[in-house]
Backbone as JSON, one array per atom type, in Angstrom:
{
  "sequence": "MADQALKCYRRAADGGLEDASLYFNLGNTYMSLGEIVEAAGMYRKSIKINPMDPGVYHNLAMCYTKLGDGDNAIASYEQAVKIDPDNAGAYYNLGNVYASLNDDASAIRCYSQTVRVNPYYEKAYCNMGVSHSNLGDEDSAIDCYQRAIKVNPRYARAHYNLGIAHLHRNNNAEADKCFQKVMELTPYDISAFIKIGTAYGEIGMKEKQTECFTKAADLGDEDCRKWLEENK",
  "N": [[51.21, -39.52, -80.22], [51.31, -42.53, -81.16], [51.33, -43.72, -78.75], [48.64, -42.95, -77.76], [47.12, -43.98, -80.05], [47.55, -46.78, -79.5], [46.76, -47.19, -77.08], [44.16, -47.36, -77.85], [43.59, -49.21, -79.54], [44.48, -51.48, -77.92], [42.49, -51.2, -75.61], [40.24, -52.06, -77.25], [41.24, -54.51, -78.15], [41.48, -55.74, -75.63], [38.96, -55.93, -74.86], [37.63, -57.68, -75.94], [37.36, -58.02, -78.75], [37.58, -59.62, -81.81], [39.42, -59.08, -84.66], [40.9, -59.14, -87.56], [41.88, -56.63, -88.8], [42.3, -55.08, -86.49], [44.32, -56.42, -84.77], [46.31, -56.25, -87.03], [46.34, -53.36, -87.14], [47.25, -52.9, -84.64], [49.98, -54.14, -84.68], [51.41, -52.68, -86.32], [51.42, -50.15, -85.25], [52.64, -50.91, -82.67], [55.09, -51.59, -83.75], [55.83, -48.48, -84.99], [56.54, -47.71, -82.55], [59.11, -48.89, -82.18], [58.98, -51.5, -80.95], [59.42, -54.65, -81.69], [59.07, -56.98, -80.99], [56.81, -57.34, -79.61], [55.32, -56.63, -81.8], [55.11, -58.38, -83.67], [53.72, -60.46, -82.56], [51.56, -59.27, -82.85], [50.74, -59.27, -85.25], [51.13, -62.01, -86.2], [48.74, -62.85, -84.69], [47.01, -61.62, -86.59], [46.98, -62.89, -88.67], [46.14, -65.16, -88.19], [43.61, -65.05, -87.62], [42.91, -64.03, -90.38], [44.54, -65.63, -93.1], [45.08, -64.7, -95.8], [46.37, -62.04, -96.15], [48.5, -60.24, -97.62], [49.81, -58.12, -97.06], [50.02, -58.17, -94.06], [51.45, -60.51, -93.84], [53.93, -59.16, -94.95], [54.65, -57.26, -93.13], [55.05, -58.48, -91.09], [57.18, -60.12, -92.07], [59.08, -57.94, -92.09], [59.53, -57.68, -89.43], [60.76, -59.69, -88.9], [63.26, -59.62, -90.06], [64.25, -57.54, -88.61], [64.88, -58.31, -86.16], [66.87, -60.17, -86.77], [66.1, -62.43, -87.62], [66.56, -64.34, -90.15], [65.53, -66.71, -91.54], [62.58, -66.98, -90.78], [61.99, -64.78, -91.83], [62.06, -64.88, -94.53], [60.36, -66.95, -95.03], [57.84, -65.67, -94.48], [57.89, -63.44, -96.2], [58.02, -64.79, -98.75], [55.5, -66.13, -98.41], [53.87, -63.81, -98.55], [54.45, -62.86, -101.39], [53.4, -65.04, -102.61], [50.76, -64.84, -102.09], [49.97, -62.35, -103.07], [51.25, -62.1, -106.25], [52.3, -59.8, -107.55], [53.44, -57.86, -106.02], [55.78, -55.69, -105.57], [57.54, -54.55, -103.65], [57.53, -56.77, -101.62], [58.85, -58.54, -103.08], [61.43, -57.36, -102.92], [62.48, -56.58, -100.81], [62.7, -59.4, -100.02], [64.48, -60.31, -101.68], [66.47, -58.83, -100.73], [66.86, -59.84, -97.94], [68.02, -62.32, -98.31], [70.3, -61.56, -100.0], [71.65, -60.6, -97.68], [72.55, -62.95, -96.78], [74.22, -63.91, -98.27], [73.24, -65.25, -100.39], [73.46, -64.73, -103.35], [71.97, -65.76, -105.96], [69.43, -66.19, -105.3], [68.96, -63.95, -104.37], [69.03, -62.14, -106.58], [67.09, -63.48, -108.45], [64.67, -62.47, -106.82], [64.92, -59.63, -107.33], [64.63, -59.48, -109.87], [61.92, -60.38, -110.23], [60.93, -58.09, -108.92], [61.16, -55.99, -110.64], [60.08, -57.02, -112.52], [57.36, -56.64, -111.89], [57.76, -53.85, -110.76], [59.14, -51.63, -113.44], [60.64, -49.48, -112.84], [62.05, -49.52, -110.4], [64.7, -48.59, -109.35], [66.36, -48.83, -107.38], [66.3, -51.61, -106.7], [67.18, -52.81, -109.25], [69.7, -51.49, -109.05], [70.71, -53.32, -106.5], [70.48, -55.88, -107.55], [72.53, -55.96, -109.35], [74.77, -55.68, -107.76], [74.44, -58.3, -106.52], [75.15, -59.88, -108.85], [77.68, -59.13, -109.17], [78.77, -59.89, -107.21], [78.91, -62.52, -107.67], [80.76, -62.56, -109.69], [79.92, -61.7, -112.2], [80.41, -59.57, -114.24], [79.54, -58.01, -116.55], [76.74, -58.66, -116.5], [76.26, -57.37, -113.89], [77.09, -54.39, -114.72], [75.38, -53.75, -116.9], [72.96, -53.86, -115.19], [73.54, -51.69, -113.27], [73.7, -49.82, -115.3], [70.64, -49.79, -116.37], [69.84, -49.08, -113.7], [70.41, -46.23, -113.41], [69.33, -45.07, -115.88], [66.74, -45.17, -115.23], [66.83, -43.38, -113.04], [68.66, -40.87, -113.25], [70.37, -38.89, -111.79], [71.21, -41.25, -109.26], [73.34, -41.67, -107.24], [74.67, -44.06, -105.9], [74.67, -45.99, -107.74], [75.96, -44.98, -109.84], [78.25, -45.06, -108.37], [78.67, -47.82, -108.08], [78.57, -48.63, -110.66], [80.8, -47.39, -111.6], [82.78, -48.99, -110.13], [82.63, -51.48, -111.16], [83.27, -51.13, -113.68], [86.13, -50.84, -112.75], [86.94, -53.25, -112.3], [86.94, -54.55, -114.55], [88.97, -53.43, -115.26], [88.73, -51.35, -116.71], [89.6, -48.31, -116.58], [89.03, -45.79, -117.48], [86.5, -45.24, -118.36], [85.32, -46.02, -115.45], [86.48, -43.76, -114.06], [84.96, -41.73, -114.99], [82.7, -42.46, -114.32], [83.25, -42.08, -111.12], [83.56, -39.08, -111.42], [80.94, -38.21, -111.79], [79.5, -39.2, -109.58], [80.83, -37.68, -107.88], [79.91, -34.95, -108.49], [77.29, -35.12, -108.17], [77.27, -35.64, -105.21], [78.45, -33.62, -103.34], [79.02, -32.75, -101.11], [79.42, -34.99, -99.59], [80.91, -36.88, -97.49], [81.93, -39.4, -97.16], [81.55, -40.37, -99.79], [83.39, -39.29, -101.23], [85.88, -40.16, -99.85], [85.23, -42.87, -100.23], [85.65, -42.98, -103.16], [88.02, -41.88, -103.39], [89.69, -43.95, -102.09], [89.33, -45.96, -104.09], [90.64, -44.91, -106.25], [92.8, -44.78, -105.55], [93.55, -47.23, -105.13], [94.07, -48.37, -107.73], [96.57, -46.88, -108.78], [96.12, -44.44, -109.05], [97.12, -41.64, -108.09], [97.21, -38.89, -107.65], [94.45, -38.23, -108.3], [93.58, -39.6, -106.44], [94.6, -38.05, -104.22], [93.36, -35.76, -104.44], [90.18, -36.33, -104.13], [90.66, -37.19, -101.09], [91.35, -34.63, -100.12], [89.26, -33.09, -100.36], [87.34, -34.31, -98.92], [88.75, -33.75, -96.22], [88.58, -31.29, -96.3], [85.98, -31.18, -95.9], [86.08, -31.77, -93.37], [87.01, -34.69, -92.54], [89.25, -36.11, -90.43], [90.8, -38.41, -90.67], [91.56, -38.15, -93.34], [92.34, -35.92, -93.16], [95.03, -36.57, -91.66], [96.18, -38.57, -93.6], [96.71, -37.06, -95.88], [98.6, -35.06, -94.74], [101.04, -37.07, -94.03], [101.29, -37.73, -96.18], [102.26, -35.95, -98.32]],
  "CA": [[49.98, -39.76, -81.16], [51.48, -43.63, -81.35], [50.99, -43.82, -77.76], [47.32, -42.65, -77.75], [46.46, -45.31, -80.75], [47.97, -48.27, -78.68], [45.46, -47.46, -75.94], [42.93, -47.31, -77.99], [43.55, -50.47, -80.07], [44.59, -52.28, -76.81], [41.11, -51.38, -75.08], [39.29, -52.77, -78.34], [41.29, -55.89, -77.99], [41.18, -56.31, -74.28], [37.25, -55.8, -74.84], [37.22, -59.17, -76.93], [37.3, -57.69, -80.2], [38.82, -60.66, -82.32], [39.48, -58.96, -86.0], [42.45, -59.12, -87.93], [42.51, -55.59, -88.87], [42.62, -54.72, -85.27], [45.58, -56.96, -85.06], [47.29, -55.45, -87.87], [46.99, -51.99, -86.78], [48.36, -52.74, -83.27], [51.38, -54.03, -85.09], [51.65, -50.79, -87.39], [51.68, -49.12, -83.84], [54.3, -51.32, -82.15], [56.53, -51.04, -85.07], [56.37, -47.2, -85.08], [57.15, -47.46, -81.29], [60.03, -49.96, -81.98], [58.4, -52.69, -79.98], [59.22, -55.32, -82.61], [58.9, -58.24, -80.71], [55.33, -56.97, -79.75], [54.57, -55.74, -82.97], [55.44, -59.59, -84.63], [53.06, -60.95, -82.07], [50.3, -59.23, -83.26], [50.79, -59.89, -86.77], [50.65, -63.29, -86.07], [47.19, -62.98, -84.53], [46.14, -61.08, -87.73], [46.97, -63.74, -89.84], [45.48, -66.7, -87.54], [42.19, -64.79, -88.04], [42.79, -63.93, -91.74], [45.54, -65.73, -93.6], [45.07, -64.08, -96.92], [46.73, -60.55, -96.21], [50.01, -60.1, -97.99], [50.44, -56.99, -96.35], [50.54, -58.62, -92.69], [52.78, -60.87, -93.66], [55.25, -58.26, -95.27], [55.29, -56.5, -92.37], [55.8, -59.57, -89.98], [58.63, -60.52, -92.16], [60.26, -57.01, -91.49], [59.93, -57.56, -88.01], [61.75, -60.88, -88.57], [64.33, -59.18, -90.48], [64.81, -56.5, -87.47], [65.28, -59.12, -85.22], [67.75, -61.22, -87.21], [65.62, -63.95, -87.93], [66.6, -64.59, -91.87], [64.85, -67.89, -92.01], [61.46, -66.62, -90.98], [61.65, -63.42, -92.73], [62.39, -65.29, -95.98], [59.28, -67.7, -94.9], [56.81, -64.61, -94.47], [58.12, -62.63, -97.43], [57.56, -65.92, -99.64], [53.87, -66.2, -98.26], [53.4, -62.61, -99.15], [54.38, -62.92, -102.9], [52.41, -66.32, -102.92], [49.1, -64.61, -102.17], [50.22, -61.56, -104.32], [52.62, -62.21, -107.48], [52.55, -58.48, -108.09], [53.89, -57.37, -104.5], [57.04, -55.39, -105.91], [58.29, -53.97, -102.0], [57.82, -57.64, -101.07], [59.91, -58.99, -103.53], [62.48, -56.49, -102.82], [62.97, -56.99, -99.28], [63.31, -60.92, -99.81], [65.96, -60.01, -102.12], [67.37, -57.92, -99.37], [67.37, -60.9, -97.23], [68.63, -63.3, -99.65], [71.5, -60.89, -100.15], [72.39, -60.34, -96.44], [72.5, -64.39, -96.26], [75.02, -63.96, -99.14], [72.58, -66.19, -101.38], [73.23, -63.69, -104.44], [71.31, -66.08, -106.91], [68.2, -66.06, -104.75], [68.63, -62.32, -104.48], [68.75, -61.6, -108.24], [65.45, -64.01, -108.26], [63.52, -61.64, -106.3], [65.09, -58.51, -107.74], [64.07, -59.46, -111.17], [60.54, -60.12, -109.96], [60.58, -56.67, -108.48], [61.45, -55.21, -111.46], [58.75, -57.39, -113.92], [56.18, -55.75, -111.47], [57.96, -52.35, -111.22], [60.49, -51.61, -114.29], [61.18, -48.51, -112.3], [62.54, -49.35, -109.24], [65.74, -48.34, -109.53], [67.07, -49.95, -106.01], [66.5, -53.22, -107.53], [68.55, -52.88, -110.52], [71.34, -51.48, -108.43], [70.95, -54.45, -105.79], [70.69, -56.75, -108.19], [73.82, -55.23, -109.73], [75.7, -55.86, -106.48], [74.55, -59.79, -106.69], [75.86, -60.3, -110.04], [79.04, -58.89, -109.33], [79.46, -61.2, -105.95], [78.75, -63.99, -108.31], [81.23, -62.53, -110.7], [79.59, -61.67, -113.67], [80.21, -57.96, -114.35], [78.62, -58.04, -117.43], [75.39, -58.72, -115.85], [76.35, -56.16, -113.0], [76.84, -53.23, -115.55], [73.77, -53.74, -117.32], [71.99, -53.44, -114.0], [74.04, -50.33, -113.03], [73.25, -48.9, -116.46], [69.56, -49.48, -116.01], [69.13, -48.16, -112.99], [70.8, -44.82, -113.9], [68.29, -44.84, -117.06], [65.32, -44.44, -114.42], [67.18, -42.43, -111.8], [70.39, -40.35, -113.49], [71.05, -38.65, -110.43], [71.27, -42.07, -108.48], [74.64, -41.66, -107.01], [75.05, -45.21, -105.59], [74.59, -46.87, -109.18], [77.28, -44.58, -110.7], [79.73, -45.48, -107.94], [78.71, -49.19, -108.06], [79.26, -48.99, -111.97], [82.53, -47.43, -111.61], [83.61, -49.97, -109.34], [82.28, -52.54, -111.71], [84.46, -50.97, -114.75], [87.34, -51.19, -112.7], [86.54, -54.82, -111.91], [86.92, -55.01, -116.14], [90.14, -52.82, -116.13], [88.46, -50.25, -117.41], [89.95, -46.62, -115.44], [88.37, -44.28, -118.27], [85.08, -45.47, -117.84], [85.27, -45.79, -114.24], [86.7, -42.37, -113.91], [83.88, -40.99, -115.36], [81.62, -42.6, -113.24], [83.04, -41.45, -109.98], [83.38, -37.85, -111.42], [79.45, -38.38, -112.0], [79.32, -39.11, -108.56], [81.24, -35.92, -106.82], [79.26, -33.72, -109.09], [75.85, -35.29, -107.27], [77.23, -35.41, -103.68], [79.48, -32.67, -103.7], [79.07, -32.28, -99.31], [79.32, -36.28, -98.83], [82.57, -37.16, -97.09], [81.92, -40.83, -97.49], [81.91, -40.57, -101.13], [84.86, -38.92, -101.75], [86.62, -41.16, -99.34], [85.15, -44.54, -101.2], [86.19, -42.84, -104.68], [89.72, -41.69, -102.96], [90.43, -45.26, -102.13], [89.18, -46.67, -105.38], [91.8, -44.04, -107.11], [94.44, -45.6, -104.81], [93.84, -49.05, -105.64], [94.52, -48.25, -109.41], [97.45, -46.04, -108.45], [96.25, -42.95, -109.36], [97.48, -40.83, -106.81], [96.66, -37.46, -108.05], [93.16, -38.08, -108.24], [92.98, -39.82, -104.91], [95.03, -36.83, -102.97], [92.03, -34.77, -105.03], [89.35, -37.02, -103.35], [90.94, -36.95, -99.95], [91.64, -33.36, -100.14], [87.76, -32.47, -100.38], [86.99, -34.85, -97.58], [89.59, -32.99, -95.61], [88.22, -29.88, -96.05], [84.93, -31.07, -95.25], [86.08, -32.09, -91.78], [87.53, -35.79, -92.1], [90.32, -35.82, -89.55], [91.65, -39.36, -91.1], [91.79, -37.63, -94.28], [93.67, -34.71, -93.28], [96.11, -37.04, -91.39], [96.86, -39.27, -94.71], [97.23, -35.84, -96.48], [99.92, -34.97, -94.07], [101.63, -38.03, -94.28], [101.59, -38.26, -98.05], [102.93, -34.84, -99.01]],
  "C": [[50.21, -41.56, -81.38], [51.15, -44.23, -80.16], [49.37, -44.03, -77.56], [46.67, -43.81, -78.24], [46.61, -46.5, -79.82], [47.31, -48.23, -77.94], [44.35, -47.55, -76.82], [42.46, -48.51, -78.57], [43.56, -51.44, -78.83], [43.19, -52.43, -76.05], [40.33, -51.89, -76.11], [39.73, -54.5, -78.15], [41.5, -56.38, -76.48], [39.68, -56.55, -73.81], [37.32, -56.83, -75.61], [36.79, -59.02, -78.32], [38.24, -58.19, -81.04], [38.27, -60.04, -83.99], [40.89, -58.65, -86.24], [43.0, -57.57, -88.4], [43.06, -54.8, -87.8], [43.8, -54.98, -84.99], [46.76, -56.23, -85.71], [47.79, -54.06, -87.54], [47.39, -52.1, -85.5], [49.61, -53.19, -83.68], [51.93, -53.38, -85.42], [52.3, -50.4, -85.84], [52.85, -49.78, -83.06], [55.36, -51.24, -82.67], [56.74, -49.41, -85.05], [56.72, -47.03, -83.78], [58.37, -48.22, -81.17], [60.13, -50.9, -81.21], [58.45, -53.94, -80.89], [58.81, -56.4, -82.45], [57.21, -58.62, -80.41], [54.39, -57.16, -81.18], [54.38, -57.62, -83.94], [54.24, -60.36, -84.13], [51.8, -60.78, -82.65], [50.05, -59.38, -84.55], [50.6, -61.24, -86.93], [49.36, -63.75, -85.95], [46.52, -62.3, -85.69], [46.12, -62.1, -88.41], [46.38, -65.24, -89.25], [44.22, -66.47, -88.07], [42.17, -64.8, -89.86], [44.24, -64.14, -92.51], [45.98, -65.53, -94.7], [45.38, -62.49, -97.11], [47.91, -60.71, -96.28], [50.69, -59.12, -97.17], [50.97, -57.34, -94.99], [51.76, -59.35, -93.32], [53.93, -60.13, -94.45], [55.64, -57.65, -94.17], [55.72, -57.58, -90.91], [57.16, -60.12, -90.74], [59.64, -59.48, -92.06], [60.33, -56.96, -90.02], [60.91, -59.11, -88.23], [63.24, -60.6, -88.75], [64.94, -58.05, -89.52], [65.42, -57.26, -86.57], [66.19, -60.4, -85.16], [67.56, -62.59, -87.58], [65.32, -64.26, -89.44], [65.64, -65.64, -92.37], [63.3, -67.16, -92.1], [61.12, -65.31, -91.58], [61.4, -64.05, -94.52], [61.01, -66.13, -96.24], [58.34, -66.77, -95.26], [56.93, -63.82, -95.6], [57.56, -63.74, -98.9], [56.5, -66.16, -99.57], [52.99, -64.46, -99.01], [53.13, -62.26, -100.54], [53.57, -63.97, -103.43], [51.15, -65.89, -103.17], [49.09, -63.1, -103.02], [51.29, -61.46, -104.96], [52.87, -60.96, -107.6], [53.2, -57.65, -107.07], [55.55, -56.86, -104.65], [58.0, -55.02, -104.7], [58.64, -55.35, -101.54], [59.15, -58.34, -101.49], [61.52, -58.29, -103.35], [63.05, -56.6, -101.74], [63.07, -58.65, -99.07], [64.35, -60.6, -100.51], [66.86, -59.17, -101.17], [67.79, -59.09, -98.57], [68.36, -61.93, -97.6], [70.28, -62.85, -99.14], [72.53, -60.79, -98.94], [72.8, -61.81, -96.12], [73.3, -64.83, -97.5], [74.58, -65.2, -100.17], [72.36, -65.34, -102.63], [72.12, -64.5, -105.51], [70.08, -66.04, -106.41], [67.65, -64.74, -104.78], [67.91, -61.86, -105.87], [67.38, -62.48, -108.68], [64.41, -63.16, -108.03], [63.83, -60.33, -106.92], [64.5, -58.51, -109.39], [63.03, -59.92, -111.3], [60.31, -58.89, -109.6], [60.71, -55.86, -109.66], [60.56, -55.79, -112.86], [57.98, -56.75, -113.36], [56.55, -54.37, -111.32], [59.09, -51.84, -111.8], [60.84, -50.18, -113.88], [61.74, -48.02, -110.87], [64.14, -49.53, -109.06], [67.06, -49.09, -108.31], [67.09, -51.27, -106.46], [67.37, -53.55, -108.57], [69.99, -52.7, -109.98], [71.84, -52.75, -107.33], [71.52, -55.54, -106.34], [71.85, -56.82, -108.88], [74.74, -56.07, -109.11], [75.7, -57.47, -106.78], [75.03, -60.22, -107.93], [77.24, -59.73, -110.09], [79.38, -59.48, -108.6], [79.68, -62.17, -106.71], [79.95, -63.88, -109.9], [80.84, -62.18, -112.52], [79.22, -60.14, -113.7], [79.54, -57.37, -115.48], [77.32, -57.33, -117.19], [75.08, -57.29, -114.95], [76.16, -54.65, -113.72], [75.87, -52.74, -116.16], [72.82, -53.16, -116.07], [71.9, -52.07, -113.5], [73.17, -49.39, -114.25], [71.39, -48.42, -116.23], [68.8, -48.7, -114.8], [69.54, -46.24, -113.02], [69.96, -44.52, -115.24], [66.93, -44.46, -115.91], [65.74, -43.56, -113.78], [68.63, -41.87, -112.49], [70.91, -39.97, -112.54], [71.19, -39.59, -109.29], [72.96, -42.25, -108.2], [75.41, -42.97, -106.67], [75.25, -46.16, -107.01], [75.63, -46.23, -110.13], [78.55, -45.35, -110.11], [79.66, -46.7, -108.5], [79.21, -49.26, -109.5], [80.67, -48.61, -112.46], [83.42, -48.36, -111.22], [83.54, -51.4, -110.49], [83.18, -52.82, -113.26], [85.79, -51.25, -114.33], [87.49, -52.76, -112.53], [87.21, -55.44, -113.75], [88.38, -54.24, -116.2], [89.73, -51.73, -117.11], [88.59, -48.83, -116.7], [89.43, -45.69, -115.91], [87.29, -44.35, -117.71], [84.84, -45.24, -116.18], [85.64, -44.41, -113.57], [85.34, -41.3, -114.18], [82.57, -41.22, -114.94], [81.7, -41.83, -111.78], [83.31, -40.08, -110.38], [81.85, -37.46, -111.32], [79.17, -38.22, -110.51], [79.64, -37.98, -107.44], [80.37, -35.16, -107.24], [77.7, -33.82, -108.48], [76.15, -35.11, -106.04], [78.3, -34.66, -103.46], [79.65, -32.44, -102.11], [79.09, -33.88, -98.54], [80.73, -36.92, -98.93], [82.69, -38.38, -97.7], [82.14, -41.31, -99.13], [83.23, -40.2, -101.74], [86.0, -39.6, -101.08], [86.72, -42.58, -99.96], [86.04, -44.12, -102.58], [87.5, -42.59, -104.28], [90.26, -42.95, -103.29], [90.26, -46.03, -103.26], [90.38, -46.22, -106.12], [93.19, -44.93, -106.85], [94.65, -46.61, -105.18], [94.23, -49.08, -106.84], [95.82, -47.78, -109.46], [97.21, -44.59, -109.06], [95.96, -41.89, -108.29], [97.24, -39.25, -106.65], [94.93, -37.41, -107.65], [92.52, -38.81, -106.65], [93.6, -38.95, -103.94], [93.62, -35.88, -103.19], [90.81, -35.11, -103.97], [89.3, -36.62, -101.69], [91.16, -35.68, -99.21], [89.99, -32.35, -99.66], [87.15, -33.01, -99.19], [87.5, -34.32, -96.71], [88.99, -31.81, -95.08], [86.46, -29.72, -95.55], [84.53, -31.58, -93.68], [86.37, -33.75, -91.6], [88.97, -35.54, -91.58], [91.27, -37.04, -90.21], [92.43, -38.91, -92.46], [93.08, -36.89, -94.6], [94.89, -35.31, -92.6], [96.78, -37.76, -92.4], [97.47, -38.38, -95.79], [98.67, -35.24, -95.86], [101.26, -35.81, -94.18], [102.19, -38.33, -95.33], [101.78, -36.89, -99.11], [104.08, -35.06, -99.93]]
}
């Protein structure tokens, strides 16, 4: 389907049609085929014709992100939100780029804008919590995770991160409640049992660590099975 669409769009472009929407659609088609460099080129052509479409900047930024070009990704997302200050998705992705570059202060600024536009964006709250935690502000991190959970009570990642934040504050009882909730929500997630078991081990709760690693081993994890054998 994408190949067929590509042929049609290329035929129109090769025929001399200079249209921003055509190049935008070509970019989208190349993206769907995993041809990121070609997609970026089409988005740039679209922008040259119509420099006021925030969606094109957004998609171009996603290309730059996939290509590992953080600076150009940031510049494109910034242009997208300059044109459309209520583009929650662009703010969120911009925050993720800043976070990947360890610029947590800028990431928090972007996530804050995300939830300003869309107060139900639970992933933005959760990621903002991670950035606050990276900056040593566990109180703000906990507030963000709790907001994420309020939006989506079944958001396992927020419950896990909240548990880790409680551990950082030496509140093991609250951390345990959070971890128990994660296991309730993700009963077949090996990685969840391993992460939680490791966290229990770090605070000396050997029995609960063993319980988590046992569940992971029962689900097929060989490393946990070996750990259990070595720690009988």
